Tab-separated table of C-alpha atoms in Angstrom:
chain	number	residue	atom	x	y	z
A	116	MET	CA	-0.238	-13.659	-13.655
A	117	GLU	CA	-0.941	-11.396	-11.323
A	118	ARG	CA	-2.217	-7.983	-11.758
A	119	ARG	CA	0.905	-5.988	-11.569
A	120	GLN	CA	2.633	-8.104	-14.183
A	121	PHE	CA	-0.616	-7.514	-16.142
A	122	MET	CA	-1.140	-3.669	-15.863
A	123	ALA	CA	0.861	-1.482	-18.122
A	124	GLY	CA	16.825	26.003	12.331
A	125	THR	CA	15.172	26.035	15.746
A	126	GLY	CA	15.831	22.555	16.885
A	127	ALA	CA	19.224	23.185	16.636
A	128	ALA	CA	19.058	26.668	18.550
A	129	LEU	CA	17.403	24.764	21.562
A	130	ILE	CA	19.982	22.281	21.874
A	131	GLY	CA	22.538	24.490	21.809
A	132	ALA	CA	21.337	26.351	24.724
A	133	GLY	CA	22.657	24.423	27.941
A	134	VAL	CA	20.326	23.092	30.290
A	135	GLY	CA	17.429	25.606	29.809
A	136	GLY	CA	17.645	24.908	26.205
A	137	THR	CA	17.079	21.394	26.919
A	138	ALA	CA	14.159	21.625	28.807
A	139	LEU	CA	12.710	24.031	25.931
A	140	ALA	CA	13.400	21.666	23.234
A	141	LYS	CA	11.557	18.796	25.025
A	142	ALA	CA	8.603	21.225	25.581
A	143	GLY	CA	8.854	21.896	21.639
A	144	ALA	CA	9.279	18.209	20.903
A	145	LYS	CA	6.130	17.579	23.036
A	146	THR	CA	3.941	20.403	20.972
A	147	LEU	CA	5.661	19.108	17.434
A	148	ALA	CA	4.318	15.552	18.661
A	149	LYS	CA	0.707	17.085	19.082
A	150	THR	CA	0.575	18.649	15.925
A	151	ARG	CA	1.491	15.678	14.250
A	152	ALA	CA	-1.277	13.956	16.410
A	153	LYS	CA	-3.647	16.442	14.921
A	154	THR	CA	-2.292	16.429	11.407
A	155	HIS	CA	-3.303	13.487	8.890
A	156	ALA	CA	-0.995	13.056	6.234
A	157	PHE	CA	-1.587	11.077	3.035
A	158	GLY	CA	0.429	9.496	0.469
A	159	ILE	CA	0.610	7.934	-2.760
A	160	GLN	CA	1.802	4.534	-3.643
A	161	LEU	CA	4.540	5.132	-6.228
A	162	TRP	CA	3.495	2.255	-8.502
A	163	SER	CA	0.880	4.935	-9.792
A	164	VAL	CA	3.704	6.984	-10.865
A	165	ALA	CA	5.955	4.201	-11.981
A	166	LYS	CA	6.980	5.345	-15.540
A	167	GLN	CA	7.422	8.981	-14.842
A	168	LEU	CA	9.956	7.856	-11.755
A	169	GLU	CA	11.913	5.904	-14.431
A	170	SER	CA	12.077	9.011	-16.781
A	171	ASP	CA	12.246	11.486	-14.191
A	172	PHE	CA	12.848	10.443	-10.659
A	173	ASP	CA	14.020	13.511	-8.827
A	174	GLY	CA	10.904	15.402	-11.038
A	175	THR	CA	8.585	13.107	-10.101
A	176	ILE	CA	9.078	13.172	-6.594
A	177	ALA	CA	9.135	16.700	-6.511
A	178	MET	CA	5.899	17.246	-8.209
A	179	LEU	CA	4.353	14.658	-5.637
A	180	ALA	CA	5.077	16.688	-2.840
A	181	GLY	CA	4.347	19.683	-4.587
A	182	LEU	CA	0.684	18.291	-4.822
A	183	GLY	CA	0.607	17.964	-0.812
A	184	TYR	CA	1.297	13.962	-0.835
A	185	ARG	CA	3.521	13.193	2.557
A	186	GLU	CA	3.866	9.566	2.479
A	187	LEU	CA	5.478	7.307	0.218
A	188	GLU	CA	4.687	3.647	-0.337
A	189	MET	CA	7.699	2.115	-2.702
A	190	PHE	CA	7.134	-1.355	-4.714
A	191	GLY	CA	9.432	-3.907	-5.483
A	192	PRO	CA	11.855	-5.579	-6.963
A	193	TYR	CA	14.782	-4.021	-5.170
A	194	SER	CA	18.139	-5.077	-5.737
A	195	PHE	CA	18.293	-7.683	-2.931
A	196	SER	CA	14.626	-9.002	-4.198
A	197	ASP	CA	14.887	-12.660	-4.326
A	198	PRO	CA	16.699	-13.914	-7.874
A	199	ARG	CA	13.541	-15.254	-8.882
A	200	GLN	CA	11.304	-12.130	-8.561
A	201	ILE	CA	14.081	-9.820	-10.301
A	202	ALA	CA	13.856	-12.963	-13.170
A	203	SER	CA	10.165	-12.458	-13.712
A	204	TRP	CA	9.898	-9.138	-13.312
A	205	GLN	CA	12.713	-8.691	-16.125
A	206	VAL	CA	9.733	-10.690	-18.079
A	207	THR	CA	7.209	-8.557	-16.998
A	208	ALA	CA	8.867	-5.345	-17.669
A	209	LYS	CA	8.827	-5.954	-21.501
A	210	SER	CA	5.378	-5.657	-21.503
A	211	LEU	CA	4.771	-2.763	-19.486
A	212	GLY	CA	6.420	-0.111	-21.154
A	213	PHE	CA	9.154	0.603	-18.218
A	214	SER	CA	11.489	-1.252	-16.002
A	215	GLY	CA	12.457	0.499	-13.190
A	216	SER	CA	11.422	-0.488	-10.171
A	217	GLY	CA	12.309	-0.613	-6.189
A	218	PHE	CA	14.938	2.652	-5.550
A	219	TYR	CA	15.614	3.034	-9.092
A	220	GLY	CA	19.369	2.529	-9.061
A	221	ARG	CA	19.797	4.582	-6.031
A	222	SER	CA	20.935	4.047	-2.527
A	223	THR	CA	19.157	4.238	0.601
A	224	ALA	CA	21.214	7.582	1.683
A	225	GLN	CA	20.442	9.288	-1.428
A	226	LEU	CA	16.521	8.452	-1.334
A	227	ASN	CA	16.730	9.405	2.106
A	228	LYS	CA	18.061	13.052	1.190
A	229	LEU	CA	15.836	13.242	-1.636
A	230	PHE	CA	13.173	12.359	0.211
A	231	ARG	CA	13.661	14.814	3.457
A	232	SER	CA	14.405	17.876	1.129
A	233	HIS	CA	10.781	17.399	0.124
A	234	GLY	CA	9.443	16.540	3.973
A	235	LEU	CA	8.320	13.343	2.668
A	236	ARG	CA	8.114	9.756	4.909
A	237	VAL	CA	8.143	6.438	3.255
A	238	PRO	CA	5.739	4.182	5.968
A	239	SER	CA	5.370	1.117	3.775
A	240	LEU	CA	7.391	-1.157	1.203
A	241	HIS	CA	5.699	-3.267	-1.082
A	242	THR	CA	7.815	-6.631	-1.732
A	243	ASP	CA	6.932	-10.338	-3.317
A	244	LEU	CA	6.262	-13.554	-1.325
A	245	PHE	CA	9.883	-15.001	-2.338
A	246	THR	CA	11.476	-11.747	-0.849
A	247	LEU	CA	9.618	-12.066	2.072
A	248	GLN	CA	10.187	-16.234	2.530
A	249	THR	CA	13.994	-15.536	1.964
A	250	ARG	CA	15.039	-12.092	2.129
A	251	MET	CA	13.786	-10.604	5.263
A	252	GLY	CA	16.802	-9.436	6.744
A	253	GLU	CA	17.703	-7.617	3.675
A	254	LEU	CA	14.470	-6.251	3.251
A	255	ALA	CA	14.009	-5.056	7.059
A	256	ALA	CA	17.454	-3.562	6.711
A	257	ALA	CA	16.111	-1.179	3.797
A	258	ALA	CA	12.839	-0.692	5.588
A	259	HIS	CA	14.812	0.965	8.808
A	260	ALA	CA	17.194	2.736	6.370
A	261	LEU	CA	14.598	4.441	5.261
A	262	GLY	CA	12.405	4.917	8.280
A	263	ALA	CA	9.411	2.376	7.038
A	264	THR	CA	7.746	0.493	9.600
A	265	TYR	CA	5.833	-2.110	7.237
A	266	VAL	CA	7.193	-4.670	4.590
A	267	THR	CA	3.696	-5.345	2.304
A	268	LEU	CA	2.604	-8.333	-0.104
A	269	PRO	CA	0.389	-6.572	-2.483
A	270	SER	CA	-1.040	-10.010	-3.578
A	271	LEU	CA	-0.946	-13.174	-3.474
A	272	PRO	CA	0.317	-15.395	-5.769
A	273	ALA	CA	-2.565	-17.706	-7.849
A	274	ASP	CA	-1.057	-20.478	-6.695
A	275	HIS	CA	-1.480	-20.116	-2.922
A	276	ARG	CA	-5.148	-19.465	-3.766
A	277	GLN	CA	-6.992	-22.334	-5.936
A	278	THR	CA	-8.755	-23.798	-3.125
A	279	PHE	CA	-10.235	-22.810	0.918
A	280	ASP	CA	-7.497	-25.278	2.052
A	281	ASP	CA	-4.827	-22.765	0.239
A	282	TYR	CA	-6.105	-19.712	1.846
A	283	LYS	CA	-5.943	-21.546	5.416
A	284	ARG	CA	-2.160	-22.415	4.697
A	285	ALA	CA	-1.695	-19.154	3.050
A	286	ALA	CA	-2.877	-17.848	7.113
A	287	ASP	CA	-0.309	-20.054	8.393
A	288	MET	CA	2.148	-18.459	5.966
A	289	PHE	CA	1.620	-15.102	6.973
A	290	ASN	CA	2.000	-16.256	10.721
A	291	ALA	CA	5.299	-17.536	9.915
A	292	ILE	CA	6.362	-14.490	7.972
A	293	GLY	CA	4.783	-12.273	10.576
A	294	ARG	CA	6.923	-13.429	12.999
A	295	ASP	CA	10.207	-13.125	11.251
A	296	ALA	CA	9.483	-9.523	10.532
A	297	ALA	CA	8.838	-9.212	14.007
A	298	ARG	CA	12.288	-10.234	14.812
A	299	HIS	CA	13.483	-7.753	12.474
A	300	GLY	CA	12.000	-5.119	13.594
A	301	VAL	CA	9.468	-4.356	11.197
A	302	ARG	CA	5.755	-5.446	10.627
A	303	PHE	CA	4.215	-7.509	7.904
A	304	ALA	CA	1.038	-6.569	5.762
A	305	TYR	CA	-0.979	-8.330	3.240
A	306	HIS	CA	-2.802	-5.745	1.187
A	307	ASN	CA	-6.261	-7.532	-0.115
A	308	HIS	CA	-6.933	-7.557	-3.895
A	309	GLY	CA	-11.276	-8.616	-5.104
A	310	TYR	CA	-10.305	-12.207	-4.692
A	311	GLY	CA	-10.749	-13.795	-1.727
A	312	ILE	CA	-14.295	-12.566	-0.845
A	313	VAL	CA	-16.060	-14.745	-2.948
A	314	PRO	CA	-18.092	-16.845	-0.274
A	315	VAL	CA	-16.663	-20.679	-0.389
A	316	ASN	CA	-19.194	-22.881	1.179
A	317	GLY	CA	-20.559	-19.996	2.884
A	318	VAL	CA	-16.889	-18.432	4.166
A	319	ARG	CA	-15.232	-16.066	2.601
A	320	PRO	CA	-11.328	-16.980	2.288
A	321	LEU	CA	-10.188	-13.102	3.461
A	322	ASP	CA	-12.450	-13.481	6.794
A	323	THR	CA	-10.148	-16.599	7.148
A	324	LEU	CA	-7.126	-14.921	6.260
A	325	LEU	CA	-7.911	-11.966	9.291
A	326	SER	CA	-9.510	-14.516	11.887
A	327	ALA	CA	-6.642	-17.150	11.339
A	328	THR	CA	-3.816	-14.744	11.816
A	329	ASP	CA	-2.095	-13.486	14.820
A	330	PRO	CA	-3.062	-9.523	15.236
A	331	LYS	CA	0.092	-8.853	17.006
A	332	SER	CA	2.266	-9.918	13.705
A	333	VAL	CA	-0.328	-9.647	10.765
A	334	PHE	CA	-1.558	-6.423	9.770
A	335	PHE	CA	-3.488	-5.947	6.465
A	336	GLU	CA	-3.900	-3.183	4.125
A	337	LEU	CA	-7.084	-2.418	2.645
A	338	ASP	CA	-8.011	-1.446	-0.989
A	339	THR	CA	-11.027	0.377	-1.324
A	340	TYR	CA	-11.549	-0.405	-5.365
A	341	TRP	CA	-10.877	-4.082	-5.330
A	342	THR	CA	-13.183	-4.671	-2.016
A	343	ILE	CA	-16.148	-2.977	-3.856
A	344	ALA	CA	-15.470	-4.829	-7.055
A	345	GLY	CA	-15.341	-7.976	-4.953
A	346	GLY	CA	-18.809	-7.606	-3.733
A	347	ALA	CA	-17.416	-6.448	-0.354
A	348	ASP	CA	-17.878	-3.193	1.868
A	349	PRO	CA	-14.739	-1.479	3.163
A	350	LYS	CA	-16.215	0.261	6.133
A	351	ASP	CA	-17.838	-3.295	6.969
A	352	PHE	CA	-14.027	-5.058	6.745
A	353	LEU	CA	-12.634	-1.947	8.572
A	354	THR	CA	-15.363	-2.180	11.641
A	355	ARG	CA	-15.625	-6.277	11.961
A	356	TYR	CA	-11.774	-6.194	11.994
A	357	LYS	CA	-11.172	-3.203	14.040
A	358	GLY	CA	-7.133	-2.872	14.795
A	359	ARG	CA	-5.913	-5.169	11.839
A	360	TYR	CA	-5.869	-2.767	8.876
A	361	ARG	CA	-3.594	-0.088	9.353
A	362	MET	CA	-3.104	0.925	5.643
A	363	VAL	CA	-5.641	1.961	3.341
A	364	HIS	CA	-5.079	2.261	-0.851
A	365	LEU	CA	-7.649	4.993	-1.671
A	366	LYS	CA	-9.461	4.475	-5.247
A	367	ASP	CA	-12.791	5.997	-6.423
A	368	MET	CA	-15.164	4.015	-9.068
A	369	ARG	CA	-17.884	6.049	-11.748
A	370	GLY	CA	-20.540	3.833	-10.978
A	371	ASN	CA	-21.538	0.798	-9.302
A	372	HIS	CA	-19.519	-2.286	-10.660
A	373	ARG	CA	-18.751	-5.846	-9.563
A	374	PHE	CA	-16.506	-8.750	-11.212
A	375	ALA	CA	-18.210	-10.659	-13.644
A	376	GLY	CA	-16.268	-13.349	-11.690
A	377	ASP	CA	-14.839	-13.953	-8.498
A	378	GLY	CA	-11.952	-11.391	-9.214
A	379	GLY	CA	-8.834	-13.845	-9.332
A	380	GLY	CA	-8.281	-13.735	-13.057
A	381	ALA	CA	-7.052	-10.835	-15.541
A	382	SER	CA	-10.282	-11.098	-17.610
A	383	ASP	CA	-12.121	-9.177	-14.375
A	384	TRP	CA	-9.453	-6.876	-13.854
A	385	ILE	CA	-9.523	-5.765	-17.226
A	386	ALA	CA	-13.379	-4.927	-17.025
A	387	MET	CA	-12.823	-3.100	-14.166
A	388	PHE	CA	-10.432	-0.603	-15.144
A	389	PRO	CA	-12.422	1.725	-17.224
A	390	HIS	CA	-14.515	2.679	-13.994
A	391	LEU	CA	-11.306	3.579	-12.258
A	392	THR	CA	-11.050	7.390	-11.268
A	393	TYR	CA	-9.724	9.523	-8.607
A	394	LEU	CA	-10.975	10.381	-5.286
A	395	GLY	CA	-14.379	12.672	-5.838
A	396	ASP	CA	-14.990	11.872	-9.107
A	397	GLY	CA	-16.602	8.759	-8.770
A	398	SER	CA	-19.300	7.011	-6.677
A	399	LEU	CA	-17.965	5.530	-3.514
A	400	ASP	CA	-18.443	7.307	-0.128
A	401	MET	CA	-14.740	7.903	0.099
A	402	LYS	CA	-15.121	10.014	2.661
A	403	GLY	CA	-17.285	7.407	5.181
A	404	ILE	CA	-14.790	4.891	4.111
A	405	ILE	CA	-11.614	7.464	5.371
A	406	ASP	CA	-13.470	8.304	8.252
A	407	VAL	CA	-14.080	4.745	9.750
A	408	ALA	CA	-10.973	3.909	8.823
A	409	ARG	CA	-9.462	6.787	11.132
A	410	HIS	CA	-11.490	5.145	14.166
A	411	THR	CA	-10.283	1.855	13.381
A	412	GLY	CA	-7.222	2.261	13.487
A	413	VAL	CA	-5.867	3.144	9.913
A	414	GLU	CA	-2.405	4.721	10.428
A	415	HIS	CA	-1.845	5.710	6.673
A	416	PHE	CA	-4.020	6.757	3.268
A	417	PHE	CA	-2.265	5.929	-0.005
A	418	VAL	CA	-3.868	7.105	-2.996
A	419	GLU	CA	-3.406	4.587	-5.847
A	420	GLN	CA	-3.884	4.996	-9.504
A	421	ASP	CA	-3.524	2.573	-11.565
A	422	ARG	CA	-4.684	3.801	-14.951
A	423	ALA	CA	-6.045	7.222	-15.789
A	424	ASP	CA	-7.591	8.988	-18.417
A	425	ASP	CA	-5.031	11.899	-17.521
A	426	LEU	CA	-2.466	11.032	-14.875
A	427	MET	CA	-1.846	14.527	-13.781
A	428	VAL	CA	-5.644	15.664	-13.239
A	429	ALA	CA	-5.947	12.613	-11.073
A	430	LEU	CA	-3.165	12.930	-8.914
A	431	LYS	CA	-4.243	16.575	-8.136
A	432	GLY	CA	-8.073	15.692	-8.134
A	433	SER	CA	-7.258	12.871	-5.087
A	434	ALA	CA	-4.567	15.440	-3.573
A	435	ALA	CA	-7.503	18.118	-3.312
A	436	PHE	CA	-10.172	15.884	-2.060
A	437	MET	CA	-7.700	14.614	0.576
A	438	GLN	CA	-6.833	18.592	1.511
A	439	LYS	CA	-10.643	18.921	1.211
A	440	LEU	CA	-11.190	16.525	4.191
A	441	GLY	CA	-7.836	18.089	6.487
A	442	TYR	CA	-5.307	15.769	5.675
A	443	ARG	CA	-1.896	17.705	5.188
């Protein structure tokens, strides 16, 4: 059982101003580009508000934008996803208390209109292994329609990580998926969980995934919480593999806790959920992690709140923390 299966006007005037206006427009574009380069946006993985999206999609998106979130990472399955994943989701949804996913019945045109009205961007789409292997064309088309760069695998299925050799084969598989993604004009990324961090014969499987994959076509998304729970230091991974991590999931932890096992099963995850909290309310060096991430090539920061005693308090708290650091 995978974790998520378990868990419950100015520009127009310039353009119309003739030759002189064109020059001004170009100058304005350069200024805007410089401004954006200095302004670091932060976002949220929509899994954090999955139930709220199902009951009030437009209102939830407006709420997130109002809190200051500027980037969204979506999760599948989507209408075009591999039928096996759609069938699996239908079974899983019964235990989650909601069934909405992907675009929640909306077209990419409808999503674009809504997101743009709130100043929101979609850099990444989480998806599944089946869809990455069999539906890359459809997945990439959706990504292009939304302006997304990354198609991201949120977890490695259990049957692909039973042995160290499984991880070696996974690296080969990731290289193939990465090349296919590049052919379709998108980038493939893998999001780590806590498994693969405990050494096997002195070698961490996650190190194999990083070292045996092509840095030109396979990228990574670091999860702060699960990395810590697995017994590793996020700053160490970010530094040693500079340029490989392009996205980060930000989560804080109350106290200092580790998996009882290797982080590969539900019992390990269940034991860790009570310690999850919002940014700045826990004990992790979130500012330090974010600073290292920024200086080692990370492009996107997504808050992810798998659970919360009070979701609105958590969402507001994490947004306030990021804004205090200068992210807008």
